[in-house]
PDB file of C-alpha atoms (C1' of nucleotides) in Angstrom:
ATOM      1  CA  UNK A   1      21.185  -6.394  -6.881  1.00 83.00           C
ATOM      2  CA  UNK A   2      19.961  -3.501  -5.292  1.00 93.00           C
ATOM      3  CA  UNK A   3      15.915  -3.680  -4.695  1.00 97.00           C
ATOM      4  CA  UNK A   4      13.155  -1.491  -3.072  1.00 98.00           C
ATOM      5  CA  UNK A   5      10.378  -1.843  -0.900  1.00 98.00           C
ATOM      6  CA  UNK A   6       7.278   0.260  -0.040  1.00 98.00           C
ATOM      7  CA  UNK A   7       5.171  -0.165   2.956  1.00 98.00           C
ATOM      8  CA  UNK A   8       1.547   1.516   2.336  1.00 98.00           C
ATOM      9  CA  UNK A   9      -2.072   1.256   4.640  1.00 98.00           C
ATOM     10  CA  UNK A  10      -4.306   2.006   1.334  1.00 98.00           C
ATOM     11  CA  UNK A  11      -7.305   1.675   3.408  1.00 98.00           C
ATOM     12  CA  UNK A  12      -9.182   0.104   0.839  1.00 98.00           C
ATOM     13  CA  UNK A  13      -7.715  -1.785  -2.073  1.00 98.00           C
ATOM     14  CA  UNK A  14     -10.720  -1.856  -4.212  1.00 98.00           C
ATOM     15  CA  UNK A  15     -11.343   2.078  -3.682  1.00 98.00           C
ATOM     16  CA  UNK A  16      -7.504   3.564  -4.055  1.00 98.00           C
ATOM     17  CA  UNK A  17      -6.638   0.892  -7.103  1.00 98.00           C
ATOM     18  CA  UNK A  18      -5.874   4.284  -9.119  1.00 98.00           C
ATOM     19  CA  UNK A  19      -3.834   5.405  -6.369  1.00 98.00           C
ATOM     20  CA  UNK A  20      -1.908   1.976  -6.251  1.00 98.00           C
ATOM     21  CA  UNK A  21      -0.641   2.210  -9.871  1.00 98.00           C
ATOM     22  CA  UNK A  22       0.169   6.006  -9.334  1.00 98.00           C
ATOM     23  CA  UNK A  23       2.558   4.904  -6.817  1.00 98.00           C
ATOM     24  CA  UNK A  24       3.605   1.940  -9.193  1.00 98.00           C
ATOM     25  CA  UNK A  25       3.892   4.386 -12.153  1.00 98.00           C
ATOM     26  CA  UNK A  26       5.964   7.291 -10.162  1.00 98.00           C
ATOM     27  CA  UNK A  27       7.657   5.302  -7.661  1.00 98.00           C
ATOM     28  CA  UNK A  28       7.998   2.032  -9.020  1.00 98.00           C
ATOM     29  CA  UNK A  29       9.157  -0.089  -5.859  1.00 98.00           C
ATOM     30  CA  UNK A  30      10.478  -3.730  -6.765  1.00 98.00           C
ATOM     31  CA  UNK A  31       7.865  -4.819  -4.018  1.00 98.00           C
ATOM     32  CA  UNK A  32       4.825  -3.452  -2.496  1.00 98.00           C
ATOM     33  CA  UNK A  33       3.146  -4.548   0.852  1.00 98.00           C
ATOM     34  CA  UNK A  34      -0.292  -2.965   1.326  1.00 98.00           C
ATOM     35  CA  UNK A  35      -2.458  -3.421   5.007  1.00 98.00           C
ATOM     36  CA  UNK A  36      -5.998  -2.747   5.243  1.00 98.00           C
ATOM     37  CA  UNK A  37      -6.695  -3.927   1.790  1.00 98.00           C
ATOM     38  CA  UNK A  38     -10.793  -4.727   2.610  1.00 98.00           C
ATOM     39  CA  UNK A  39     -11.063  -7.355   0.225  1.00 98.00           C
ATOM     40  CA  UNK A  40     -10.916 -11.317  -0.464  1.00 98.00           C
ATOM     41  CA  UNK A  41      -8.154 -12.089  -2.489  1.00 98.00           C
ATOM     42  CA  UNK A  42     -10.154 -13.434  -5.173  1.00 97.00           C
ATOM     43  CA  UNK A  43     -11.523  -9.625  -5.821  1.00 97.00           C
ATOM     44  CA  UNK A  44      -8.346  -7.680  -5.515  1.00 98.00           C
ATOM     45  CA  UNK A  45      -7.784  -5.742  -8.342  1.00 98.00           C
ATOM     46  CA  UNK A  46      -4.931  -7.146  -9.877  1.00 98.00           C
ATOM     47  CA  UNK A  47      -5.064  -6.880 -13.754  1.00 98.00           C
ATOM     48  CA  UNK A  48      -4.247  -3.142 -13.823  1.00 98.00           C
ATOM     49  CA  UNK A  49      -1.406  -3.805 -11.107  1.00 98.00           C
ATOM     50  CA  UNK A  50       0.107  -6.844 -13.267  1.00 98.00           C
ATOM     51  CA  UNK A  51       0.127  -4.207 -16.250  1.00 98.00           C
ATOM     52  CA  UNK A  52       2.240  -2.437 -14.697  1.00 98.00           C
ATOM     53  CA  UNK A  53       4.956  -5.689 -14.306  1.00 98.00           C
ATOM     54  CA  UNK A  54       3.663  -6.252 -10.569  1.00 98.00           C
ATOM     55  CA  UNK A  55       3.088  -9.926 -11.355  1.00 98.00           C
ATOM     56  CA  UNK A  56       3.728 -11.785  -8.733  1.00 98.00           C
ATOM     57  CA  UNK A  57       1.291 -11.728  -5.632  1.00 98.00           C
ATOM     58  CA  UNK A  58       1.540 -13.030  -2.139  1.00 98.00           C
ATOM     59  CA  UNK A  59      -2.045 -11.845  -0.413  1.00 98.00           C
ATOM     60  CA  UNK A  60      -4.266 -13.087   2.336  1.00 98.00           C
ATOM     61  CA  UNK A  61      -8.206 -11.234   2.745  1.00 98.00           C
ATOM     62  CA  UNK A  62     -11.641 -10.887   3.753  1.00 97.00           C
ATOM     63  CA  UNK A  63     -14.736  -8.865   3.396  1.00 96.00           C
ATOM     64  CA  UNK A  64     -14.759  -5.973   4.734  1.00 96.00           C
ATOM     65  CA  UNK A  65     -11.891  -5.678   7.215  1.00 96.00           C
ATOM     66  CA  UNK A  66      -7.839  -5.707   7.521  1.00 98.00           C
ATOM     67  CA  UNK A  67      -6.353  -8.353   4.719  1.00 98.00           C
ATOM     68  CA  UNK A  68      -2.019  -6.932   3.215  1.00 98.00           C
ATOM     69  CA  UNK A  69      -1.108  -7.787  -0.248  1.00 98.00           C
ATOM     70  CA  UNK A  70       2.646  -8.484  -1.446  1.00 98.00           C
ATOM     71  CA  UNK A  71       2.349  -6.944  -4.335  1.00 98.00           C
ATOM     72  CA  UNK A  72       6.134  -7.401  -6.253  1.00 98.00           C
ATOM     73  CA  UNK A  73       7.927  -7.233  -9.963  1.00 98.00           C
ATOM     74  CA  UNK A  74      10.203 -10.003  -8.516  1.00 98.00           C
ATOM     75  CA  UNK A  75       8.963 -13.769  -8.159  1.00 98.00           C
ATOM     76  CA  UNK A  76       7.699 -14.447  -4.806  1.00 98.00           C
ATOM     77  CA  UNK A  77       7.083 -17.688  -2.482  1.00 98.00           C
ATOM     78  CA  UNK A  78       4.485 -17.759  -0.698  1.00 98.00           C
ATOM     79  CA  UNK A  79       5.389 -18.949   3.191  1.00 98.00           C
ATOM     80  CA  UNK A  80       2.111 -18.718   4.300  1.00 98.00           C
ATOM     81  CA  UNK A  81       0.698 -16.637   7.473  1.00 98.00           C
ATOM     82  CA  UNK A  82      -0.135 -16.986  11.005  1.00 98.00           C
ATOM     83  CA  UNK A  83      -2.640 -16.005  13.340  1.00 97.00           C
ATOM     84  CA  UNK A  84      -1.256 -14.314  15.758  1.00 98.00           C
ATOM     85  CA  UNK A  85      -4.182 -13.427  18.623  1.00 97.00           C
ATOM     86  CA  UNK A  86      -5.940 -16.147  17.384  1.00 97.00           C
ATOM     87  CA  UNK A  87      -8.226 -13.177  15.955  1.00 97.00           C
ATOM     88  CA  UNK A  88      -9.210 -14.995  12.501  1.00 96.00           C
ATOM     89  CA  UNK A  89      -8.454 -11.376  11.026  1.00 97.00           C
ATOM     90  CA  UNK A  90      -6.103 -11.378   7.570  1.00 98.00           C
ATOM     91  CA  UNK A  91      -3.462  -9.510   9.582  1.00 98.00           C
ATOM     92  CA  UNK A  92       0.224 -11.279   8.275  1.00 98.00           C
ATOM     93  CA  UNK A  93       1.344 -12.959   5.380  1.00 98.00           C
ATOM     94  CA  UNK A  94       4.914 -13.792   4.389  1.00 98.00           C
ATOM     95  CA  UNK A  95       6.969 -14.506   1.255  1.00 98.00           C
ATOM     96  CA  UNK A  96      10.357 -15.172  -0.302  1.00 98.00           C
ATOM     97  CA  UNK A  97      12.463 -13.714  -3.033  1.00 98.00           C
ATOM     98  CA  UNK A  98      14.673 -15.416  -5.251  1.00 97.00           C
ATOM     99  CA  UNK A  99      17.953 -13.936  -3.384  1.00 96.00           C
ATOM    100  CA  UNK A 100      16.609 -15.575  -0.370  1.00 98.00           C
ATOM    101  CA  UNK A 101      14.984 -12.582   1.868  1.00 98.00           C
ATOM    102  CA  UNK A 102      12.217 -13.352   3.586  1.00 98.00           C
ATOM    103  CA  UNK A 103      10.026 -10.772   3.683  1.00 98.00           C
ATOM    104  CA  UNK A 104       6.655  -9.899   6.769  1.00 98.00           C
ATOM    105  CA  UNK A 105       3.702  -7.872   5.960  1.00 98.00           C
ATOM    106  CA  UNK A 106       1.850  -7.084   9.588  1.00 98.00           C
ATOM    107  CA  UNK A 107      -1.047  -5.338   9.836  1.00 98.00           C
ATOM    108  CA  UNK A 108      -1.057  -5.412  13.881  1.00 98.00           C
ATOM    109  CA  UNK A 109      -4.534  -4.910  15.440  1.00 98.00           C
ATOM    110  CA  UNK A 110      -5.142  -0.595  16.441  1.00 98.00           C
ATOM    111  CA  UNK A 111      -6.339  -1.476  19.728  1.00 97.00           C
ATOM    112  CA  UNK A 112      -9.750   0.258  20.133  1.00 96.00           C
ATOM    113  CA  UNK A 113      -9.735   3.761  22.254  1.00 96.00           C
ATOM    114  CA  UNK A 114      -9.311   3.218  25.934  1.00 96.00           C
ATOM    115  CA  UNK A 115      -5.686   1.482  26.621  1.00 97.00           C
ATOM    116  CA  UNK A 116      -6.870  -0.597  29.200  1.00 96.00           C
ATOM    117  CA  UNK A 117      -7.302  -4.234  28.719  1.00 95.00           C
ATOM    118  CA  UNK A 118      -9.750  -4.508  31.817  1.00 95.00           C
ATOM    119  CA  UNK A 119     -12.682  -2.550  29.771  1.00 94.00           C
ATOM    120  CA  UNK A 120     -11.714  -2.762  25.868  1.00 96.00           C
ATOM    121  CA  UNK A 121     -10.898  -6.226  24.983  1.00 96.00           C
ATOM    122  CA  UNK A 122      -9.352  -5.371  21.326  1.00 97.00           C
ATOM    123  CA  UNK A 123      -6.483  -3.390  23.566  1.00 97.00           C
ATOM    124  CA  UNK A 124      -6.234  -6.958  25.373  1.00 97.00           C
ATOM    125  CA  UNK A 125      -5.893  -8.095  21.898  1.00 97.00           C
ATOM    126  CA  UNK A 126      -3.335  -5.815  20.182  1.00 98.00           C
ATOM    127  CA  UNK A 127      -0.996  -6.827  23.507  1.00 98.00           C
ATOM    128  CA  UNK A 128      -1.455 -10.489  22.926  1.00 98.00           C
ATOM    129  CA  UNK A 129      -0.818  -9.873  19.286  1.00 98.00           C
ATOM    130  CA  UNK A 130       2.294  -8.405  20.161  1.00 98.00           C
ATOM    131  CA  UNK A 131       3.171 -10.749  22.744  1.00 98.00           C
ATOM    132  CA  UNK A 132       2.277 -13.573  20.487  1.00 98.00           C
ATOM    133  CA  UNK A 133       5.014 -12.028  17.279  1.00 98.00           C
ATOM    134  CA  UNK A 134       7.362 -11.461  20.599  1.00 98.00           C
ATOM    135  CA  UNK A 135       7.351 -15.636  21.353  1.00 98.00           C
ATOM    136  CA  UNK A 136       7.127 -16.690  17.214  1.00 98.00           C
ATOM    137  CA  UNK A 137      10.379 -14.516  16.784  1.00 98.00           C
ATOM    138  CA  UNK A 138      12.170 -15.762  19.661  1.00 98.00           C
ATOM    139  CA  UNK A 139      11.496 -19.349  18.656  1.00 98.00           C
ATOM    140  CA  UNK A 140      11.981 -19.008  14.931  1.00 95.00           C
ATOM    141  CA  UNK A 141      15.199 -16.383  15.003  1.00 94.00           C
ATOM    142  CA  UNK A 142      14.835 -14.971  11.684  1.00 98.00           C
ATOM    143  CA  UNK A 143      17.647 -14.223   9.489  1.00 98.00           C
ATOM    144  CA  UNK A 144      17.724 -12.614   6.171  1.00 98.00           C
ATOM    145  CA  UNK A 145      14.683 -11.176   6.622  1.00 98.00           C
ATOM    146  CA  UNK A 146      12.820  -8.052   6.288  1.00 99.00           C
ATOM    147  CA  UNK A 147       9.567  -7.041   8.260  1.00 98.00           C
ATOM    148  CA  UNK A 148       6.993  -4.075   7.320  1.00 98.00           C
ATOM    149  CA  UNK A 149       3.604  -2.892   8.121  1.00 98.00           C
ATOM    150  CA  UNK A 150       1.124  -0.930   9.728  1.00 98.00           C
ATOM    151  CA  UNK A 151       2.323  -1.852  13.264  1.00 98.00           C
ATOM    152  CA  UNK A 152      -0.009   0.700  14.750  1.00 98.00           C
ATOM    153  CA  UNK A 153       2.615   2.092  17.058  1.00 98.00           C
ATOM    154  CA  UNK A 154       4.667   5.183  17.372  1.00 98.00           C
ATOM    155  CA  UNK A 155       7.639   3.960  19.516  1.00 98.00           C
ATOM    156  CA  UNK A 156       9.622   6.905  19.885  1.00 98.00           C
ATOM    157  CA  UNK A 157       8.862  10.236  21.266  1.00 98.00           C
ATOM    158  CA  UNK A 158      10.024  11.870  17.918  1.00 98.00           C
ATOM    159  CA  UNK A 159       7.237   9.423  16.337  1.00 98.00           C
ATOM    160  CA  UNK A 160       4.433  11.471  17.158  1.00 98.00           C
ATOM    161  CA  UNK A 161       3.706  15.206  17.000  1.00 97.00           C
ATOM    162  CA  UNK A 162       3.370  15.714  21.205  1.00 97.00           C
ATOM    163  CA  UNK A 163       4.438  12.424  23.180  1.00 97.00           C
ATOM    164  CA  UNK A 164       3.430  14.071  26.817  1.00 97.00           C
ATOM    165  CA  UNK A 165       0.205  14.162  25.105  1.00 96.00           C
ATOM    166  CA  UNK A 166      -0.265  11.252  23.641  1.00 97.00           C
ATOM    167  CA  UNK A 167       1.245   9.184  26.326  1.00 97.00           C
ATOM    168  CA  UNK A 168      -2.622   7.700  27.248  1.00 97.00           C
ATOM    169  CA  UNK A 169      -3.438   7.868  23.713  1.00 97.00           C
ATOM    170  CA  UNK A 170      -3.528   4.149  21.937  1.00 98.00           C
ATOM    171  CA  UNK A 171      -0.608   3.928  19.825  1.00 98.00           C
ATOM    172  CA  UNK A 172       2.083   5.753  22.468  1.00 98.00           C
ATOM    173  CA  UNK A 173       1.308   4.184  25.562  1.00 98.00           C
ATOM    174  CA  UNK A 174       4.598   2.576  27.552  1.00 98.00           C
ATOM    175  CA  UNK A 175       2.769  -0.910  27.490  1.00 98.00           C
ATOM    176  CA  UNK A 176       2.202  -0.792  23.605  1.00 98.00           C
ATOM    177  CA  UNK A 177       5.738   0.723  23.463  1.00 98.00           C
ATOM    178  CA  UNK A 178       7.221  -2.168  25.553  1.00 98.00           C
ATOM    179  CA  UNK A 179       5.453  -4.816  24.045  1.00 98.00           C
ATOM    180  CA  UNK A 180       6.748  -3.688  20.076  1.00 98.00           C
ATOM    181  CA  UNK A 181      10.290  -3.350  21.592  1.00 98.00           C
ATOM    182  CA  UNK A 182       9.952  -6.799  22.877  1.00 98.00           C
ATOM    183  CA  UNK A 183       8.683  -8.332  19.643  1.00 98.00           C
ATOM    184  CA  UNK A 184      11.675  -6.273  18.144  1.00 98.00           C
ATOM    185  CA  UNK A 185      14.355  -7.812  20.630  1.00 98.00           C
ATOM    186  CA  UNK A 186      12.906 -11.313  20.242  1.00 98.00           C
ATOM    187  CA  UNK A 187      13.554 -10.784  16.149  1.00 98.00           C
ATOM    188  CA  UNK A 188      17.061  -9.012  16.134  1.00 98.00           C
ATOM    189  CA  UNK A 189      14.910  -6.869  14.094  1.00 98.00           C
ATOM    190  CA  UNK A 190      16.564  -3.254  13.411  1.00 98.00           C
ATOM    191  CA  UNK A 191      14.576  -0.501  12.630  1.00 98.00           C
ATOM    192  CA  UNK A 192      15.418   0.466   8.820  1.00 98.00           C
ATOM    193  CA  UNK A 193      13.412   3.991   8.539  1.00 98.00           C
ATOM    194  CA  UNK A 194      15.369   5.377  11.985  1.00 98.00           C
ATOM    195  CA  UNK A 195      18.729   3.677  11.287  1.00 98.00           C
ATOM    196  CA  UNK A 196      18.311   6.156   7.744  1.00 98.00           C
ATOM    197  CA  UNK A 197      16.654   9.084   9.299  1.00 98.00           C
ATOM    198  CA  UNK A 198      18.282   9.151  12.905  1.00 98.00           C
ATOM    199  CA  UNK A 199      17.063  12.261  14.281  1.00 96.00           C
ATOM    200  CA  UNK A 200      13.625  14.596  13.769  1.00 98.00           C
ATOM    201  CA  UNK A 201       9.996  14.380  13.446  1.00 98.00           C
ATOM    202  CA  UNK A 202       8.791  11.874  11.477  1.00 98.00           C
ATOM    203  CA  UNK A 203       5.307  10.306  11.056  1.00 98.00           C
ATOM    204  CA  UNK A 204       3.723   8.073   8.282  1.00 98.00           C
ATOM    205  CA  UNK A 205      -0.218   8.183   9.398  1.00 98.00           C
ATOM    206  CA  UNK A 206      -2.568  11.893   9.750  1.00 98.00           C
ATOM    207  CA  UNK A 207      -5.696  11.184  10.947  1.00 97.00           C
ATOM    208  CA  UNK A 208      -8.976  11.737   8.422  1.00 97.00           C
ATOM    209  CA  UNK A 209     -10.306  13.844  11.455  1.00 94.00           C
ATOM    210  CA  UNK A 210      -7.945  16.426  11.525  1.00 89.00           C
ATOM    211  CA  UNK A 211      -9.295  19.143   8.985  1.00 82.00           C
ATOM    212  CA  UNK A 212      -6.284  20.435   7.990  1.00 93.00           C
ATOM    213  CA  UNK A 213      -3.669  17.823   8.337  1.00 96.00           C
ATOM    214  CA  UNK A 214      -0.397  18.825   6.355  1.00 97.00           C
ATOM    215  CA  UNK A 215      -0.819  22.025   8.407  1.00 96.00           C
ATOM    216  CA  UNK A 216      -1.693  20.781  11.907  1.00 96.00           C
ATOM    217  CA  UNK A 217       0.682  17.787  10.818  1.00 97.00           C
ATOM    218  CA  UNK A 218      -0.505  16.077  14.065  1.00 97.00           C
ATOM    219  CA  UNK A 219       1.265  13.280  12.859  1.00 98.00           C
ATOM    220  CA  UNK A 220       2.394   9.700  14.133  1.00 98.00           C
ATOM    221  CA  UNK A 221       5.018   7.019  12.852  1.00 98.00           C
ATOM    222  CA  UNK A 222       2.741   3.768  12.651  1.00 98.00           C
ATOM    223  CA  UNK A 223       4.132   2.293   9.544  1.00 98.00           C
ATOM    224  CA  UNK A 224       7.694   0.199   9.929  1.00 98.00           C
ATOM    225  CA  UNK A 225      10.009  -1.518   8.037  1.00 98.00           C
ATOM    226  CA  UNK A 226      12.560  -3.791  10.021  1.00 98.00           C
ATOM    227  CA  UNK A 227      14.976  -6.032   9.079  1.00 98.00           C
ATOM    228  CA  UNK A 228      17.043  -8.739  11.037  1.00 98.00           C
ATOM    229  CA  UNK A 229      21.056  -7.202  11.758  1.00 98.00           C
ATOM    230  CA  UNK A 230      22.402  -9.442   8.928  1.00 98.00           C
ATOM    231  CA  UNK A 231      21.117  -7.255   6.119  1.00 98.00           C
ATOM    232  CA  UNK A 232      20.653  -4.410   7.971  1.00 98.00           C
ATOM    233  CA  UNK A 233      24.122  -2.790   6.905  1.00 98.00           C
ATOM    234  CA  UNK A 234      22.918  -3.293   3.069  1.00 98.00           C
ATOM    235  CA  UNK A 235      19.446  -0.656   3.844  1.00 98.00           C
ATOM    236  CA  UNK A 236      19.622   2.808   2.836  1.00 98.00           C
ATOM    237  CA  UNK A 237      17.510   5.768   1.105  1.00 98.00           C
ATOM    238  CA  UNK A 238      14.624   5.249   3.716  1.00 98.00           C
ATOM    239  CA  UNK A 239      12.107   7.996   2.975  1.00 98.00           C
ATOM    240  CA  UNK A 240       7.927   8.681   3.776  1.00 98.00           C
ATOM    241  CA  UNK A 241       6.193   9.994   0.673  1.00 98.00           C
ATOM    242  CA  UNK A 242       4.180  12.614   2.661  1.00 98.00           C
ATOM    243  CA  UNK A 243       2.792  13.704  -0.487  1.00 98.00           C
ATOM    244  CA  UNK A 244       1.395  10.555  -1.120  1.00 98.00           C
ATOM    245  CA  UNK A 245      -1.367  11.866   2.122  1.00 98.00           C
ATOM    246  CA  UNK A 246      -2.374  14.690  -0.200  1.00 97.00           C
ATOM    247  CA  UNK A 247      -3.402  12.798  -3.485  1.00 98.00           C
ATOM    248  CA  UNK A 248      -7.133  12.854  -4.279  1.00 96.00           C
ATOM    249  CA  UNK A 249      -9.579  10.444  -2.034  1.00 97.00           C
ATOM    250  CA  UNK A 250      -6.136   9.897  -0.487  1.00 98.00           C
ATOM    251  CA  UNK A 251      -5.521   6.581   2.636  1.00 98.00           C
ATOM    252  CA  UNK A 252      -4.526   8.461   5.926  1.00 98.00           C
ATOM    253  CA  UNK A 253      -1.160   6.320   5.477  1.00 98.00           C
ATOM    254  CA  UNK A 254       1.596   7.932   3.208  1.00 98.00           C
ATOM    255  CA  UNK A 255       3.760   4.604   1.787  1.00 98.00           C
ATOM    256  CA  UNK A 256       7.406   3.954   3.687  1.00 98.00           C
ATOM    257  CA  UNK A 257      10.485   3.106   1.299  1.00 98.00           C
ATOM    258  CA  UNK A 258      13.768   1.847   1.489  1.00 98.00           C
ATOM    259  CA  UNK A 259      16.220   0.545  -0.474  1.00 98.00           C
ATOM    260  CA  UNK A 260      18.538  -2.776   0.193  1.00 98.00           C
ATOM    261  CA  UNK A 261      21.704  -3.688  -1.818  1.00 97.00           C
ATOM    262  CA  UNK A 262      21.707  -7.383  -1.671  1.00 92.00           C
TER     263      UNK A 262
ATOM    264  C1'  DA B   1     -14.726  15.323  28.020  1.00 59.33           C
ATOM    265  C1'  DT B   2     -15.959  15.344  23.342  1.00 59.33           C
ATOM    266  C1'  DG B   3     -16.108  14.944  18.476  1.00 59.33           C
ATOM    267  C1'  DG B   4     -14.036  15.353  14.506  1.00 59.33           C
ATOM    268  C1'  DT B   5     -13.714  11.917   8.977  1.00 59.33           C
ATOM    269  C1'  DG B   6     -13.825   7.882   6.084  1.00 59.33           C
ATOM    270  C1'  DG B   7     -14.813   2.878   4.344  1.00 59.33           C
ATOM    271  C1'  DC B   8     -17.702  -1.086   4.442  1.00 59.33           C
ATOM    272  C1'  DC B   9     -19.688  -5.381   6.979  1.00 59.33           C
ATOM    273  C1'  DT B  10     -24.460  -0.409   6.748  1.00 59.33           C
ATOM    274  C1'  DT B  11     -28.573   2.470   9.388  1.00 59.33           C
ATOM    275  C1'  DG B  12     -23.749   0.273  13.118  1.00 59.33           C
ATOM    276  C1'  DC B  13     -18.831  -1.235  13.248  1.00 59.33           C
ATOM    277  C1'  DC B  14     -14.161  -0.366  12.663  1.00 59.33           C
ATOM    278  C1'  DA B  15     -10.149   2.631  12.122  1.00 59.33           C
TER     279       DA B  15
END
DNA sequence: ATGGTGGCCTTGCCA
């Protein structure tokens, strides 16, 4: 039974709810993760989403800040979430589907602006956070599993629009880039969107600030979706709805897909 | 070196 996933920062749950159920409407992924959903989970607007056959809801939230939704047509168990950083942010939840794939949705911490733990603590944080997924992989070796999210990392050099300069820039630096490799390694995790689309450019995440961002497409890859080597063979049709960053009142995250045939 | 935009916890904090 072939099913597909999305991946999508809405930046804002309550505000984009429209924009959720155009995605559900013209895309219609089996599953849904959202980051950055800026709600509890008792407001999350979920009537209009169940209309649309996205019943089943795996979520974690707060006021205000971070909180990712498993939003799915397919029944879900809930696995729970951890807390990685000790942070006390609503930054990972996990679930099941009936075929038995387990499935992440990470919202990793951005890391502030200067990448030096020494004078900005939250880039302390991000590493720990990183570190911390690194040691809870290694112990737990997943299998059947899939992991997405707004990692807040462009690993590769092809991940952002100008890697010489963006090497100092939080979200590129060889320390970020070494610790998500590591947390990768620890999982057997195989990245799904570059296994599909092996070579070019490609970036999921424009920045508000840039006034003319499809143009300037100063662009990085900060959204994932992994999974561990024994499904891996089964992904396929990986693709970023770009368009998605041009919608009215739009999040500065287009949504990730792919595909899996299990 | 700086500031640019956007959302919410608001007149600052976070991304």
């Amino acid at each position: 039974m072939p099913f597909t996933l999305a991946t999508w920062n809405i930046n804002s749950v309550r505000l984009r709810a429209g924009l959720v159920e155009r995605l559900m409407r013209e895309e219609a992924p089996d599953v849904l993760c959202l980051q950055e959903c800026k709600s509890p989970v008792e407001l999350l607007p979920l009537e209009g989403f169940a209309a649309l056959g996205y019943e089943h809801v795996v979520a974690r939230g707060q006021k205000g800040y971070n909180g990712v939704a498993i939003l799915s047509k397919l029944p879900l168990e809930d696995l729970g979430d951890k807390d990685f950083a000790a942070l006390g942010h609503s930054r990972h939840v996990a679930a099941r589907l009936e075929n038995g794939v387990t499935i992440h949705n990470f919202y990793v911490p951005a890391g502030g602006d200067k990448p030096d733990r020494a004078v900005n603590v939250k880039f302390g944080q991000k590493l720990d956070y990183l570190s911390e997924m690194r040691d809870w992989f290694h112990a737990e070796r997943p299998e059947k599993a899939i992991l997405v999210g707004d990692l807040n990392i462009a690993p590769r050099e092809d991940d952002v629009w100008n890697h010489k300069q963006l090497l100092k820039i939080v979200s590129h630096t060889p320390i970020e880039v070494d610790h998500l490799g590591a947390a990768q390694e620890a999982g057997g995790w195989v990245d799904i969107t570059r296994q599909d689309i092996p070579q070019g450019n490609l970036y999921s995440w424009w920045s508000y600030r840039s006034p003319d961002w499809d143009a300037a497409d100063k662009g990085r890859r900060l959204d994932h979706v992994w999974a561990t080597a024994d499904i891996s063979s089964s992904a396929h049709s990986s693709r970023v709805l770009r368009a998605v960053r041009g919608w009215e009142q739009p999040s500065d995250h287009a949504p990730v897909f792919a595909t899996f045939d299990l």
